[in-house]
Short mmCIF file of C-alpha atoms in Angstrom, two decimals:
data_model
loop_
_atom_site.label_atom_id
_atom_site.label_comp_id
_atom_site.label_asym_id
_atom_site.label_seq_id
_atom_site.Cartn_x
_atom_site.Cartn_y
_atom_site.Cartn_z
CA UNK A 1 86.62 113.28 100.68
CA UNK A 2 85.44 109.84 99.64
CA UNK A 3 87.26 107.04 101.10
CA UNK A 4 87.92 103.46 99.00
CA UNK A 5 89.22 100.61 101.09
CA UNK A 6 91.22 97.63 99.10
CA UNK A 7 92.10 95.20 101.72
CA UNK A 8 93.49 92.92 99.12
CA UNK A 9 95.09 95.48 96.63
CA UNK A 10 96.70 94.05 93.28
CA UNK A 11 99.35 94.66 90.93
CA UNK A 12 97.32 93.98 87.91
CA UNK A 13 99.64 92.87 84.84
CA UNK A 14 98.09 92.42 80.80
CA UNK A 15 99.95 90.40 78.60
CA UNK A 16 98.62 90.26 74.95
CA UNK A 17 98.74 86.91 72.38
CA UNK A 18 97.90 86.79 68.75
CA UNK A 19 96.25 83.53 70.13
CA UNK A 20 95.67 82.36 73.31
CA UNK A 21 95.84 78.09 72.81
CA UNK A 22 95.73 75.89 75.41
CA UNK A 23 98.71 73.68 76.46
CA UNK A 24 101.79 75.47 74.57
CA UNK A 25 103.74 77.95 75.23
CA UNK A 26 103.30 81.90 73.67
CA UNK A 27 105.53 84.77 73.14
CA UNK A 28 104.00 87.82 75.11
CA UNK A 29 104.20 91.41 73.76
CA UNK A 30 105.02 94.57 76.35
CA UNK A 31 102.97 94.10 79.22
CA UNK A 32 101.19 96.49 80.68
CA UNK A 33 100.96 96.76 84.80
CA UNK A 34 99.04 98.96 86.79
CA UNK A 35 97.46 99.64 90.67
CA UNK A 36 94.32 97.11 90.86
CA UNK A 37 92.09 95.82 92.95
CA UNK A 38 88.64 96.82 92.65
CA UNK A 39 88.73 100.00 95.92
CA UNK A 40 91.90 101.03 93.74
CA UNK A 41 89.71 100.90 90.65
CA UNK A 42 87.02 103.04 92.14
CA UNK A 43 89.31 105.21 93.40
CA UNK A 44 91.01 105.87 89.94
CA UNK A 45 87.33 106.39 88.22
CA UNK A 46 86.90 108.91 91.41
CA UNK A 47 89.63 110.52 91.01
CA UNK A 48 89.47 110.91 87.34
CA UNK A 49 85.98 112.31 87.82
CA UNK A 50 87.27 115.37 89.49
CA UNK A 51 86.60 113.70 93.27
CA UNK A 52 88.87 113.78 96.25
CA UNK A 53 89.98 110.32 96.97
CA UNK A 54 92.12 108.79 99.59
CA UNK A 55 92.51 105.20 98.94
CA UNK A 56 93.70 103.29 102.26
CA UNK A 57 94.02 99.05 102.04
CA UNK A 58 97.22 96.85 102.69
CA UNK A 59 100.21 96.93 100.41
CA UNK A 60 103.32 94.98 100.82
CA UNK A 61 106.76 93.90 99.08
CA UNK A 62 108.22 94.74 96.04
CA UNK A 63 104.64 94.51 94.01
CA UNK A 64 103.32 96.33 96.90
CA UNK A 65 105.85 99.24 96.04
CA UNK A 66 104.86 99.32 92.55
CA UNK A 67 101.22 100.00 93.21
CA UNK A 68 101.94 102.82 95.49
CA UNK A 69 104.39 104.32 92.90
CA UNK A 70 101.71 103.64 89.95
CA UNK A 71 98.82 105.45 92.62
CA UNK A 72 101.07 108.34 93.02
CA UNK A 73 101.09 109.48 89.60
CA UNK A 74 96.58 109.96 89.35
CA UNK A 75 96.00 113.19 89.95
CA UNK A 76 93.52 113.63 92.95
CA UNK A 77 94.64 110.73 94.42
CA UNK A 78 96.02 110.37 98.44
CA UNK A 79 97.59 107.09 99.04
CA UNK A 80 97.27 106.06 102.43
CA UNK A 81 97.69 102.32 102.38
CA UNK A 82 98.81 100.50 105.36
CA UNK A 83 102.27 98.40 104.78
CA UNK A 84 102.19 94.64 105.16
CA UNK A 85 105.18 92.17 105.51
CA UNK A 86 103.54 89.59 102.71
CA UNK A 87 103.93 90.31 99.17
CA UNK A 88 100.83 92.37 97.92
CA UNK A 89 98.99 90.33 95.52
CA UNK A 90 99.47 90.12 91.33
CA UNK A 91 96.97 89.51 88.71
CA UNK A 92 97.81 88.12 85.25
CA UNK A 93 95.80 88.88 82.50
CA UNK A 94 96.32 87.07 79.16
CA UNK A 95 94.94 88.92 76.28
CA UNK A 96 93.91 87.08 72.73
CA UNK A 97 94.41 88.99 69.69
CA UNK A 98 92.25 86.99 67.65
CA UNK A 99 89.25 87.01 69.62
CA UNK A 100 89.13 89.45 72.16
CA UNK A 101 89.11 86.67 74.74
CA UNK A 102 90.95 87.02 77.97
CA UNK A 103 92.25 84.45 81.22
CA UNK A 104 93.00 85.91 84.08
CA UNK A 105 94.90 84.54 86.80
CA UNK A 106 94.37 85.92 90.27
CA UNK A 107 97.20 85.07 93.15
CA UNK A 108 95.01 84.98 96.57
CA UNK A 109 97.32 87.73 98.44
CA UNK A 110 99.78 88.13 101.44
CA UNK A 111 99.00 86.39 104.64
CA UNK A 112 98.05 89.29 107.06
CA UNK A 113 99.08 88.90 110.78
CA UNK A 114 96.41 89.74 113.84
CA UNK A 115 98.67 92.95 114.75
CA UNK A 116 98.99 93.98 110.91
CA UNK A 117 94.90 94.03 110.79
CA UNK A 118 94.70 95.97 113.78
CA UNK A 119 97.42 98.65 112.92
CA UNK A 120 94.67 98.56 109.77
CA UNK A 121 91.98 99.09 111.66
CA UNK A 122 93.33 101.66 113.83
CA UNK A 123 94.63 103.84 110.80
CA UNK A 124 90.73 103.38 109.36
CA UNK A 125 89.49 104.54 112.24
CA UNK A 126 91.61 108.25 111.35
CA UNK A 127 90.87 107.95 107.58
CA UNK A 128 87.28 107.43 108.04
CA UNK A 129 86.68 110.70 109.93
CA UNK A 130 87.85 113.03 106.90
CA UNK A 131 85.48 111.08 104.99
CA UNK A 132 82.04 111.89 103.62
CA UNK A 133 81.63 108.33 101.92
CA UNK A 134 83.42 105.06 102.56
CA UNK A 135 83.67 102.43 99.64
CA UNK A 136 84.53 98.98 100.73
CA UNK A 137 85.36 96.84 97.98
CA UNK A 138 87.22 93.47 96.78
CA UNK A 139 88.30 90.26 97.98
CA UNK A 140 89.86 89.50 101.61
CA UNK A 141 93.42 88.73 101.63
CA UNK A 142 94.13 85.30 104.12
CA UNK A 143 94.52 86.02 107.53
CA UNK A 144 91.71 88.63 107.85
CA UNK A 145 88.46 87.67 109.91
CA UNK A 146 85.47 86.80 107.32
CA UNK A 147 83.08 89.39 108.73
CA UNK A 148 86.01 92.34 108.04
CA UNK A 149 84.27 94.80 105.71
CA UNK A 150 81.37 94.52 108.53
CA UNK A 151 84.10 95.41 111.16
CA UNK A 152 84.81 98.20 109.31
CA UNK A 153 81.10 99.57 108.44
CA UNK A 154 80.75 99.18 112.52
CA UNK A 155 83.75 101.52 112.93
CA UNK A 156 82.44 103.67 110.73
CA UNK A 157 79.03 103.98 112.33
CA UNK A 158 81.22 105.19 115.50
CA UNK A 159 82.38 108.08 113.96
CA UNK A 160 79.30 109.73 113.42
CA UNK A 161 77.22 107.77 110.80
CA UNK A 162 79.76 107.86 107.82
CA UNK A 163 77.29 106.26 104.28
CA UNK A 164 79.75 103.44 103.75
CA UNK A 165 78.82 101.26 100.52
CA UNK A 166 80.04 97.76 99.76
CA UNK A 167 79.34 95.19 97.44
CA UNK A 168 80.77 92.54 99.76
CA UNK A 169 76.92 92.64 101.44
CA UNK A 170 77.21 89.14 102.12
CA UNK A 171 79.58 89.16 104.25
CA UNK A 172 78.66 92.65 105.99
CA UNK A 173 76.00 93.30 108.27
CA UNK A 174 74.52 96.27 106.52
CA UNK A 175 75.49 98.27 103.29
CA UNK A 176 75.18 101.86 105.26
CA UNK A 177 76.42 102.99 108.52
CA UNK A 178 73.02 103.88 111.07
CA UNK A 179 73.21 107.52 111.18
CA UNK A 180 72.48 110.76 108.97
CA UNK A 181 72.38 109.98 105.20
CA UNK A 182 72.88 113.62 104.01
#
């Protein structure tokens, strides 16, 4: 099982425009929401692929809701996402007919308590031992430690060596987890 981690998960909503101008107002078409967040992202493309995902992270509220529900309908896809009080997060993406161009707003996400991160961490610390790979990906949501993806890898490596990939490097220690490769 490959494991994606989305500590700042989104509910990622497209609006289209004939043309996007600044300073005025526009009339939207249907808009299209979806699960986002780029762990949630992998995990889709994973999952799509044929691979056995579980996708863990912190969800919360009513948008929080909504990317669990939209998660439950990919095929191949375990949600096991760790409940928040905050809101989960929303991104806004503003289409332009005319050119192709896009603005995209992205809210910074729900304030995580100290005993929210650790209920996190604990239930990583389960998830991680099913797992063969560990993805690590996105932004942190406030209230999380700066050095939490390494926090992670490091509870990874005591498991027994899990490959754990992020491209969060700077603010990891290391990319892999010490141990066996294969």
């Amino acid at each position: 099982m490959i494991l994606t981690v989305t500590l700042n998960a989104a509910l990622d909503v497209a609006y289209g425009v004939d043309s996007l101008r600044p300073r005025t107002s526009h009339r939207v078409g249907a808009g299209h929401r979806r699960a986002g967040g780029k762990g949630v992202n992998v995990a889709r493309v994973l999952a799509g692929r044929g691979r056995a995902v579980t996708v863990t992270g912190l969800v919360g509220g009513p948008a929080g809701a909504l990317v669990r529900e939209d998660l439950r309908a990919v095929h191949g896809l375990r949600d096991a996402l760790v409940p928040v009080s905050g809101e989960s997060r929303r991104t806004v993406t503003v289409v332009s007919g005319g050119d192709g161009d896009a603005t995209v707003s992205n809210e910074r996400g729900p304030q995580v308590s100290a005993s929210e991160w650790r209920a996190f961490a604990g239930r990583f610390a389960e998830l991680v031992r099913e797992a063969s790979v560990v993805a690590l990906c996105g932004s942190l949501p406030p209230g999380l430690p700066s050095d939490a993806y390494a926090q992670l890898v490091a509870r990874a490596a005591e498991t027994g060596g899990r490959r754990c990939w992020t491209p969060a490097a700077p603010r990891c220690s290391t990319r892999r987890a010490p141990g066996p490769t294969s």
